[in-house]
Amino acid sequence: MTTLTTDSTARPVMALTGRALRWLESVPYWLLALPLRLSVATVFWNSGTSKLANWNTTIELFTEEYKVPLLPPEIAAYMAASVELTTPVLLVLGLLTRPAALVLLGMTTIIEIFVYPQAWPTHIQWAAMLLVLLCRGPGKLSVDHLVRSKFDAAPK
C-alpha cells in the first residue's frame, strides 16, 4: 500500500498553478485594453445618442434632475452630448486615447459628485477602466500606436 505525502500531491498542483499564472501574465496588454476601450465607449455613446433622441427631454433632465453647478442647463446638455458622442469614437479607434480617457474620467467625477452620488458602484467601474487607459494607453491595436511607431521610426 502506498501512502501519498502532502509534498507529492502539492507539487503537481503548484506546477499547474504556476503554468496557469504564467499563461495569464503572458496575455498581451492590447488584448486587455480593447474590451476596456469598447465597453467604456459603449456606455457613453449610448448616453449621448439617448440625449439626441429627444433633445427637449434632455434639456428638461439637465434643468430638473442633473443640475450641474455653475453651468446653465442648455450649455451643460450640449457639453455632455458633445463629449459623449466624440470621446467614444476616439476610444474605439484608439486615437487620442489618453486625453479622451481623461475627459471621460472628469465627466464621471462630475456625474458622481453632482448628479448621481448613490451610483458610485457603477462610476467606480468606469473610473477603473478609464484609469487603466489613461495610465497604460490603448495598446498596440490602435491609431495611437500606429502614429507613435511612425514618429519613433522617423529619421532624426
mmCIF file with all atom_site columns, C-alpha atoms in Angstrom:
data_model
loop_
_atom_site.group_PDB
_atom_site.id
_atom_site.type_symbol
_atom_site.label_atom_id
_atom_site.label_alt_id
_atom_site.label_comp_id
_atom_site.label_asym_id
_atom_site.label_entity_id
_atom_site.label_seq_id
_atom_site.pdbx_PDB_ins_code
_atom_site.Cartn_x
_atom_site.Cartn_y
_atom_site.Cartn_z
_atom_site.occupancy
_atom_site.B_iso_or_equiv
_atom_site.pdbx_formal_charge
_atom_site.auth_seq_id
_atom_site.auth_comp_id
_atom_site.auth_asym_id
_atom_site.auth_atom_id
_atom_site.pdbx_PDB_model_num
ATOM 1   C CA . MET A 1 1   ? 0.000   0.000  0.000   1.00 0.00 ? 1   MET A CA 1
ATOM 2   C CA . THR A 1 2   ? 1.312   3.414  -0.976  1.00 0.00 ? 2   THR A CA 1
ATOM 3   C CA . THR A 1 3   ? 0.839   6.477  1.153   1.00 0.00 ? 3   THR A CA 1
ATOM 4   C CA . LEU A 1 4   ? 0.752   9.818  -0.610  1.00 0.00 ? 4   LEU A CA 1
ATOM 5   C CA . THR A 1 5   ? 2.534   12.540 1.216   1.00 0.00 ? 5   THR A CA 1
ATOM 6   C CA . THR A 1 6   ? 1.420   16.116 1.242   1.00 0.00 ? 6   THR A CA 1
ATOM 7   C CA . ASP A 1 7   ? 4.539   17.042 -0.689  1.00 0.00 ? 7   ASP A CA 1
ATOM 8   C CA . SER A 1 8   ? 3.851   14.627 -3.551  1.00 0.00 ? 8   SER A CA 1
ATOM 9   C CA . THR A 1 9   ? 0.302   15.940 -4.061  1.00 0.00 ? 9   THR A CA 1
ATOM 10  C CA . ALA A 1 10  ? 1.244   19.597 -3.644  1.00 0.00 ? 10  ALA A CA 1
ATOM 11  C CA . ARG A 1 11  ? 3.903   19.595 -6.372  1.00 0.00 ? 11  ARG A CA 1
ATOM 12  C CA . PRO A 1 12  ? 1.569   18.923 -9.331  1.00 0.00 ? 12  PRO A CA 1
ATOM 13  C CA . VAL A 1 13  ? -0.913  21.468 -8.009  1.00 0.00 ? 13  VAL A CA 1
ATOM 14  C CA . MET A 1 14  ? 1.808   24.085 -7.592  1.00 0.00 ? 14  MET A CA 1
ATOM 15  C CA . ALA A 1 15  ? 3.208   23.314 -11.046 1.00 0.00 ? 15  ALA A CA 1
ATOM 16  C CA . LEU A 1 16  ? -0.229  23.625 -12.624 1.00 0.00 ? 16  LEU A CA 1
ATOM 17  C CA . THR A 1 17  ? -0.867  26.875 -10.737 1.00 0.00 ? 17  THR A CA 1
ATOM 18  C CA . GLY A 1 18  ? 2.495   28.237 -11.877 1.00 0.00 ? 18  GLY A CA 1
ATOM 19  C CA . ARG A 1 19  ? 1.752   27.384 -15.523 1.00 0.00 ? 19  ARG A CA 1
ATOM 20  C CA . ALA A 1 20  ? -1.696  28.986 -15.287 1.00 0.00 ? 20  ALA A CA 1
ATOM 21  C CA . LEU A 1 21  ? -0.256  32.172 -13.774 1.00 0.00 ? 21  LEU A CA 1
ATOM 22  C CA . ARG A 1 22  ? 2.489   32.383 -16.426 1.00 0.00 ? 22  ARG A CA 1
ATOM 23  C CA . TRP A 1 23  ? -0.144  31.933 -19.158 1.00 0.00 ? 23  TRP A CA 1
ATOM 24  C CA . LEU A 1 24  ? -2.372  34.653 -17.666 1.00 0.00 ? 24  LEU A CA 1
ATOM 25  C CA . GLU A 1 25  ? 0.568   37.022 -17.258 1.00 0.00 ? 25  GLU A CA 1
ATOM 26  C CA . SER A 1 26  ? 1.540   36.476 -20.907 1.00 0.00 ? 26  SER A CA 1
ATOM 27  C CA . VAL A 1 27  ? -1.759  37.855 -22.231 1.00 0.00 ? 27  VAL A CA 1
ATOM 28  C CA . PRO A 1 28  ? -0.753  40.925 -24.250 1.00 0.00 ? 28  PRO A CA 1
ATOM 29  C CA . TYR A 1 29  ? -1.907  44.282 -22.916 1.00 0.00 ? 29  TYR A CA 1
ATOM 30  C CA . TRP A 1 30  ? -3.616  45.290 -26.178 1.00 0.00 ? 30  TRP A CA 1
ATOM 31  C CA . LEU A 1 31  ? -5.940  42.298 -25.788 1.00 0.00 ? 31  LEU A CA 1
ATOM 32  C CA . LEU A 1 32  ? -6.935  43.563 -22.339 1.00 0.00 ? 32  LEU A CA 1
ATOM 33  C CA . ALA A 1 33  ? -7.204  47.218 -23.385 1.00 0.00 ? 33  ALA A CA 1
ATOM 34  C CA . LEU A 1 34  ? -9.512  46.550 -26.329 1.00 0.00 ? 34  LEU A CA 1
ATOM 35  C CA . PRO A 1 35  ? -12.542 45.438 -24.279 1.00 0.00 ? 35  PRO A CA 1
ATOM 36  C CA . LEU A 1 36  ? -11.892 48.289 -21.843 1.00 0.00 ? 36  LEU A CA 1
ATOM 37  C CA . ARG A 1 37  ? -11.985 50.789 -24.696 1.00 0.00 ? 37  ARG A CA 1
ATOM 38  C CA . LEU A 1 38  ? -15.098 49.242 -26.257 1.00 0.00 ? 38  LEU A CA 1
ATOM 39  C CA . SER A 1 39  ? -17.080 48.882 -23.038 1.00 0.00 ? 39  SER A CA 1
ATOM 40  C CA . VAL A 1 40  ? -16.465 52.428 -21.806 1.00 0.00 ? 40  VAL A CA 1
ATOM 41  C CA . ALA A 1 41  ? -17.145 53.769 -25.289 1.00 0.00 ? 41  ALA A CA 1
ATOM 42  C CA . THR A 1 42  ? -20.462 51.905 -25.415 1.00 0.00 ? 42  THR A CA 1
ATOM 43  C CA . VAL A 1 43  ? -21.656 53.334 -22.090 1.00 0.00 ? 43  VAL A CA 1
ATOM 44  C CA . PHE A 1 44  ? -21.009 56.927 -23.081 1.00 0.00 ? 44  PHE A CA 1
ATOM 45  C CA . TRP A 1 45  ? -22.098 56.521 -26.725 1.00 0.00 ? 45  TRP A CA 1
ATOM 46  C CA . ASN A 1 46  ? -25.458 55.114 -25.616 1.00 0.00 ? 46  ASN A CA 1
ATOM 47  C CA . SER A 1 47  ? -25.917 58.022 -23.235 1.00 0.00 ? 47  SER A CA 1
ATOM 48  C CA . GLY A 1 48  ? -25.066 60.540 -25.960 1.00 0.00 ? 48  GLY A CA 1
ATOM 49  C CA . THR A 1 49  ? -27.408 59.034 -28.520 1.00 0.00 ? 49  THR A CA 1
ATOM 50  C CA . SER A 1 50  ? -30.246 58.920 -25.996 1.00 0.00 ? 50  SER A CA 1
ATOM 51  C CA . LYS A 1 51  ? -29.732 62.643 -25.395 1.00 0.00 ? 51  LYS A CA 1
ATOM 52  C CA . LEU A 1 52  ? -30.061 63.276 -29.127 1.00 0.00 ? 52  LEU A CA 1
ATOM 53  C CA . ALA A 1 53  ? -33.149 61.082 -29.416 1.00 0.00 ? 53  ALA A CA 1
ATOM 54  C CA . ASN A 1 54  ? -35.239 63.662 -27.564 1.00 0.00 ? 54  ASN A CA 1
ATOM 55  C CA . TRP A 1 55  ? -33.460 66.962 -27.034 1.00 0.00 ? 55  TRP A CA 1
ATOM 56  C CA . ASN A 1 56  ? -36.384 68.557 -25.183 1.00 0.00 ? 56  ASN A CA 1
ATOM 57  C CA . THR A 1 57  ? -36.318 65.755 -22.603 1.00 0.00 ? 57  THR A CA 1
ATOM 58  C CA . THR A 1 58  ? -32.550 66.148 -22.335 1.00 0.00 ? 58  THR A CA 1
ATOM 59  C CA . ILE A 1 59  ? -32.870 69.864 -21.571 1.00 0.00 ? 59  ILE A CA 1
ATOM 60  C CA . GLU A 1 60  ? -35.588 69.088 -19.030 1.00 0.00 ? 60  GLU A CA 1
ATOM 61  C CA . LEU A 1 61  ? -33.363 66.498 -17.343 1.00 0.00 ? 61  LEU A CA 1
ATOM 62  C CA . PHE A 1 62  ? -30.477 68.958 -17.119 1.00 0.00 ? 62  PHE A CA 1
ATOM 63  C CA . THR A 1 63  ? -32.873 71.581 -15.726 1.00 0.00 ? 63  THR A CA 1
ATOM 64  C CA . GLU A 1 64  ? -34.738 69.441 -13.195 1.00 0.00 ? 64  GLU A CA 1
ATOM 65  C CA . GLU A 1 65  ? -32.593 66.447 -12.300 1.00 0.00 ? 65  GLU A CA 1
ATOM 66  C CA . TYR A 1 66  ? -28.931 66.768 -13.286 1.00 0.00 ? 66  TYR A CA 1
ATOM 67  C CA . LYS A 1 67  ? -28.420 70.370 -12.124 1.00 0.00 ? 67  LYS A CA 1
ATOM 68  C CA . VAL A 1 68  ? -24.709 70.693 -12.800 1.00 0.00 ? 68  VAL A CA 1
ATOM 69  C CA . PRO A 1 69  ? -23.459 73.690 -10.797 1.00 0.00 ? 69  PRO A CA 1
ATOM 70  C CA . LEU A 1 70  ? -22.147 76.841 -12.496 1.00 0.00 ? 70  LEU A CA 1
ATOM 71  C CA . LEU A 1 71  ? -23.466 75.888 -15.942 1.00 0.00 ? 71  LEU A CA 1
ATOM 72  C CA . PRO A 1 72  ? -26.822 76.747 -17.475 1.00 0.00 ? 72  PRO A CA 1
ATOM 73  C CA . PRO A 1 73  ? -28.725 73.521 -18.283 1.00 0.00 ? 73  PRO A CA 1
ATOM 74  C CA . GLU A 1 74  ? -28.579 74.099 -22.056 1.00 0.00 ? 74  GLU A CA 1
ATOM 75  C CA . ILE A 1 75  ? -24.802 74.528 -22.072 1.00 0.00 ? 75  ILE A CA 1
ATOM 76  C CA . ALA A 1 76  ? -24.316 71.521 -19.779 1.00 0.00 ? 76  ALA A CA 1
ATOM 77  C CA . ALA A 1 77  ? -26.519 69.418 -22.067 1.00 0.00 ? 77  ALA A CA 1
ATOM 78  C CA . TYR A 1 78  ? -24.613 70.445 -25.202 1.00 0.00 ? 78  TYR A CA 1
ATOM 79  C CA . MET A 1 79  ? -21.274 69.815 -23.497 1.00 0.00 ? 79  MET A CA 1
ATOM 80  C CA . ALA A 1 80  ? -22.342 66.400 -22.198 1.00 0.00 ? 80  ALA A CA 1
ATOM 81  C CA . ALA A 1 81  ? -23.746 65.302 -25.554 1.00 0.00 ? 81  ALA A CA 1
ATOM 82  C CA . SER A 1 82  ? -20.631 66.526 -27.368 1.00 0.00 ? 82  SER A CA 1
ATOM 83  C CA . VAL A 1 83  ? -18.305 64.641 -25.040 1.00 0.00 ? 83  VAL A CA 1
ATOM 84  C CA . GLU A 1 84  ? -20.460 61.508 -25.110 1.00 0.00 ? 84  GLU A CA 1
ATOM 85  C CA . LEU A 1 85  ? -20.554 61.440 -28.907 1.00 0.00 ? 85  LEU A CA 1
ATOM 86  C CA . THR A 1 86  ? -16.905 62.249 -29.641 1.00 0.00 ? 86  THR A CA 1
ATOM 87  C CA . THR A 1 87  ? -14.807 60.503 -26.994 1.00 0.00 ? 87  THR A CA 1
ATOM 88  C CA . PRO A 1 88  ? -16.316 57.037 -27.634 1.00 0.00 ? 88  PRO A CA 1
ATOM 89  C CA . VAL A 1 89  ? -15.300 57.273 -31.282 1.00 0.00 ? 89  VAL A CA 1
ATOM 90  C CA . LEU A 1 90  ? -11.770 58.193 -30.201 1.00 0.00 ? 90  LEU A CA 1
ATOM 91  C CA . LEU A 1 91  ? -11.658 55.267 -27.757 1.00 0.00 ? 91  LEU A CA 1
ATOM 92  C CA . VAL A 1 92  ? -12.872 52.752 -30.331 1.00 0.00 ? 92  VAL A CA 1
ATOM 93  C CA . LEU A 1 93  ? -10.248 53.935 -32.803 1.00 0.00 ? 93  LEU A CA 1
ATOM 94  C CA . GLY A 1 94  ? -7.597  54.187 -30.122 1.00 0.00 ? 94  GLY A CA 1
ATOM 95  C CA . LEU A 1 95  ? -6.973  57.771 -31.221 1.00 0.00 ? 95  LEU A CA 1
ATOM 96  C CA . LEU A 1 96  ? -6.031  60.348 -28.576 1.00 0.00 ? 96  LEU A CA 1
ATOM 97  C CA . THR A 1 97  ? -6.939  57.650 -26.089 1.00 0.00 ? 97  THR A CA 1
ATOM 98  C CA . ARG A 1 98  ? -5.320  59.198 -23.040 1.00 0.00 ? 98  ARG A CA 1
ATOM 99  C CA . PRO A 1 99  ? -6.905  62.640 -23.485 1.00 0.00 ? 99  PRO A CA 1
ATOM 100 C CA . ALA A 1 100 ? -10.279 61.007 -24.195 1.00 0.00 ? 100 ALA A CA 1
ATOM 101 C CA . ALA A 1 101 ? -9.961  58.857 -21.075 1.00 0.00 ? 101 ALA A CA 1
ATOM 102 C CA . LEU A 1 102 ? -9.038  61.920 -19.020 1.00 0.00 ? 102 LEU A CA 1
ATOM 103 C CA . VAL A 1 103 ? -12.072 63.849 -20.282 1.00 0.00 ? 103 VAL A CA 1
ATOM 104 C CA . LEU A 1 104 ? -14.391 60.916 -19.533 1.00 0.00 ? 104 LEU A CA 1
ATOM 105 C CA . LEU A 1 105 ? -12.803 60.476 -16.114 1.00 0.00 ? 105 LEU A CA 1
ATOM 106 C CA . GLY A 1 106 ? -13.580 64.129 -15.413 1.00 0.00 ? 106 GLY A CA 1
ATOM 107 C CA . MET A 1 107 ? -17.135 63.679 -16.631 1.00 0.00 ? 107 MET A CA 1
ATOM 108 C CA . THR A 1 108 ? -17.530 60.568 -14.483 1.00 0.00 ? 108 THR A CA 1
ATOM 109 C CA . THR A 1 109 ? -16.310 62.541 -11.478 1.00 0.00 ? 109 THR A CA 1
ATOM 110 C CA . ILE A 1 110 ? -18.833 65.326 -12.123 1.00 0.00 ? 110 ILE A CA 1
ATOM 111 C CA . ILE A 1 111 ? -21.639 62.788 -12.538 1.00 0.00 ? 111 ILE A CA 1
ATOM 112 C CA . GLU A 1 112 ? -20.635 61.062 -9.311  1.00 0.00 ? 112 GLU A CA 1
ATOM 113 C CA . ILE A 1 113 ? -20.303 64.219 -7.224  1.00 0.00 ? 113 ILE A CA 1
ATOM 114 C CA . PHE A 1 114 ? -23.135 66.375 -8.539  1.00 0.00 ? 114 PHE A CA 1
ATOM 115 C CA . VAL A 1 115 ? -25.670 64.178 -10.301 1.00 0.00 ? 115 VAL A CA 1
ATOM 116 C CA . TYR A 1 116 ? -25.844 60.592 -9.031  1.00 0.00 ? 116 TYR A CA 1
ATOM 117 C CA . PRO A 1 117 ? -23.649 60.133 -5.945  1.00 0.00 ? 117 PRO A CA 1
ATOM 118 C CA . GLN A 1 118 ? -25.531 56.974 -4.992  1.00 0.00 ? 118 GLN A CA 1
ATOM 119 C CA . ALA A 1 119 ? -24.370 55.313 -8.236  1.00 0.00 ? 119 ALA A CA 1
ATOM 120 C CA . TRP A 1 120 ? -20.759 55.073 -7.094  1.00 0.00 ? 120 TRP A CA 1
ATOM 121 C CA . PRO A 1 121 ? -20.503 51.287 -7.724  1.00 0.00 ? 121 PRO A CA 1
ATOM 122 C CA . THR A 1 122 ? -21.085 51.902 -11.430 1.00 0.00 ? 122 THR A CA 1
ATOM 123 C CA . HIS A 1 123 ? -18.949 55.028 -11.558 1.00 0.00 ? 123 HIS A CA 1
ATOM 124 C CA . ILE A 1 124 ? -16.010 53.340 -9.858  1.00 0.00 ? 124 ILE A CA 1
ATOM 125 C CA . GLN A 1 125 ? -16.079 50.659 -12.563 1.00 0.00 ? 125 GLN A CA 1
ATOM 126 C CA . TRP A 1 126 ? -15.984 53.313 -15.278 1.00 0.00 ? 126 TRP A CA 1
ATOM 127 C CA . ALA A 1 127 ? -13.225 55.143 -13.426 1.00 0.00 ? 127 ALA A CA 1
ATOM 128 C CA . ALA A 1 128 ? -11.133 51.980 -13.045 1.00 0.00 ? 128 ALA A CA 1
ATOM 129 C CA . MET A 1 129 ? -11.329 51.218 -16.774 1.00 0.00 ? 129 MET A CA 1
ATOM 130 C CA . LEU A 1 130 ? -10.572 54.833 -17.666 1.00 0.00 ? 130 LEU A CA 1
ATOM 131 C CA . LEU A 1 131 ? -7.615  54.962 -15.265 1.00 0.00 ? 131 LEU A CA 1
ATOM 132 C CA . VAL A 1 132 ? -6.076  51.901 -16.913 1.00 0.00 ? 132 VAL A CA 1
ATOM 133 C CA . LEU A 1 133 ? -6.461  53.520 -20.335 1.00 0.00 ? 133 LEU A CA 1
ATOM 134 C CA . LEU A 1 134 ? -5.123  56.837 -19.049 1.00 0.00 ? 134 LEU A CA 1
ATOM 135 C CA . CYS A 1 135 ? -2.077  55.246 -17.437 1.00 0.00 ? 135 CYS A CA 1
ATOM 136 C CA . ARG A 1 136 ? -1.284  52.496 -19.943 1.00 0.00 ? 136 ARG A CA 1
ATOM 137 C CA . GLY A 1 137 ? -2.792  53.808 -23.187 1.00 0.00 ? 137 GLY A CA 1
ATOM 138 C CA . PRO A 1 138 ? -4.775  51.936 -25.828 1.00 0.00 ? 138 PRO A CA 1
ATOM 139 C CA . GLY A 1 139 ? -2.311  49.159 -26.644 1.00 0.00 ? 139 GLY A CA 1
ATOM 140 C CA . LYS A 1 140 ? -0.892  48.086 -29.989 1.00 0.00 ? 140 LYS A CA 1
ATOM 141 C CA . LEU A 1 141 ? -4.235  47.696 -31.757 1.00 0.00 ? 141 LEU A CA 1
ATOM 142 C CA . SER A 1 142 ? -4.840  51.443 -32.056 1.00 0.00 ? 142 SER A CA 1
ATOM 143 C CA . VAL A 1 143 ? -4.270  54.504 -34.181 1.00 0.00 ? 143 VAL A CA 1
ATOM 144 C CA . ASP A 1 144 ? -2.208  55.961 -31.323 1.00 0.00 ? 144 ASP A CA 1
ATOM 145 C CA . HIS A 1 145 ? 0.215   53.052 -31.619 1.00 0.00 ? 145 HIS A CA 1
ATOM 146 C CA . LEU A 1 146 ? 0.475   53.485 -35.392 1.00 0.00 ? 146 LEU A CA 1
ATOM 147 C CA . VAL A 1 147 ? 1.145   57.210 -35.046 1.00 0.00 ? 147 VAL A CA 1
ATOM 148 C CA . ARG A 1 148 ? 3.689   56.677 -32.307 1.00 0.00 ? 148 ARG A CA 1
ATOM 149 C CA . SER A 1 149 ? 5.508   53.985 -34.313 1.00 0.00 ? 149 SER A CA 1
ATOM 150 C CA . LYS A 1 150 ? 5.697   56.355 -37.321 1.00 0.00 ? 150 LYS A CA 1
ATOM 151 C CA . PHE A 1 151 ? 7.237   59.077 -35.160 1.00 0.00 ? 151 PHE A CA 1
ATOM 152 C CA . ASP A 1 152 ? 9.621   56.631 -33.498 1.00 0.00 ? 152 ASP A CA 1
ATOM 153 C CA . ALA A 1 153 ? 10.734  55.348 -36.911 1.00 0.00 ? 153 ALA A CA 1
ATOM 154 C CA . ALA A 1 154 ? 11.193  58.847 -38.376 1.00 0.00 ? 154 ALA A CA 1
ATOM 155 C CA . PRO A 1 155 ? 14.828  59.827 -39.027 1.00 0.00 ? 155 PRO A CA 1
ATOM 156 C CA . LYS A 1 156 ? 16.215  62.255 -36.531 1.00 0.00 ? 156 LYS A CA 1
#
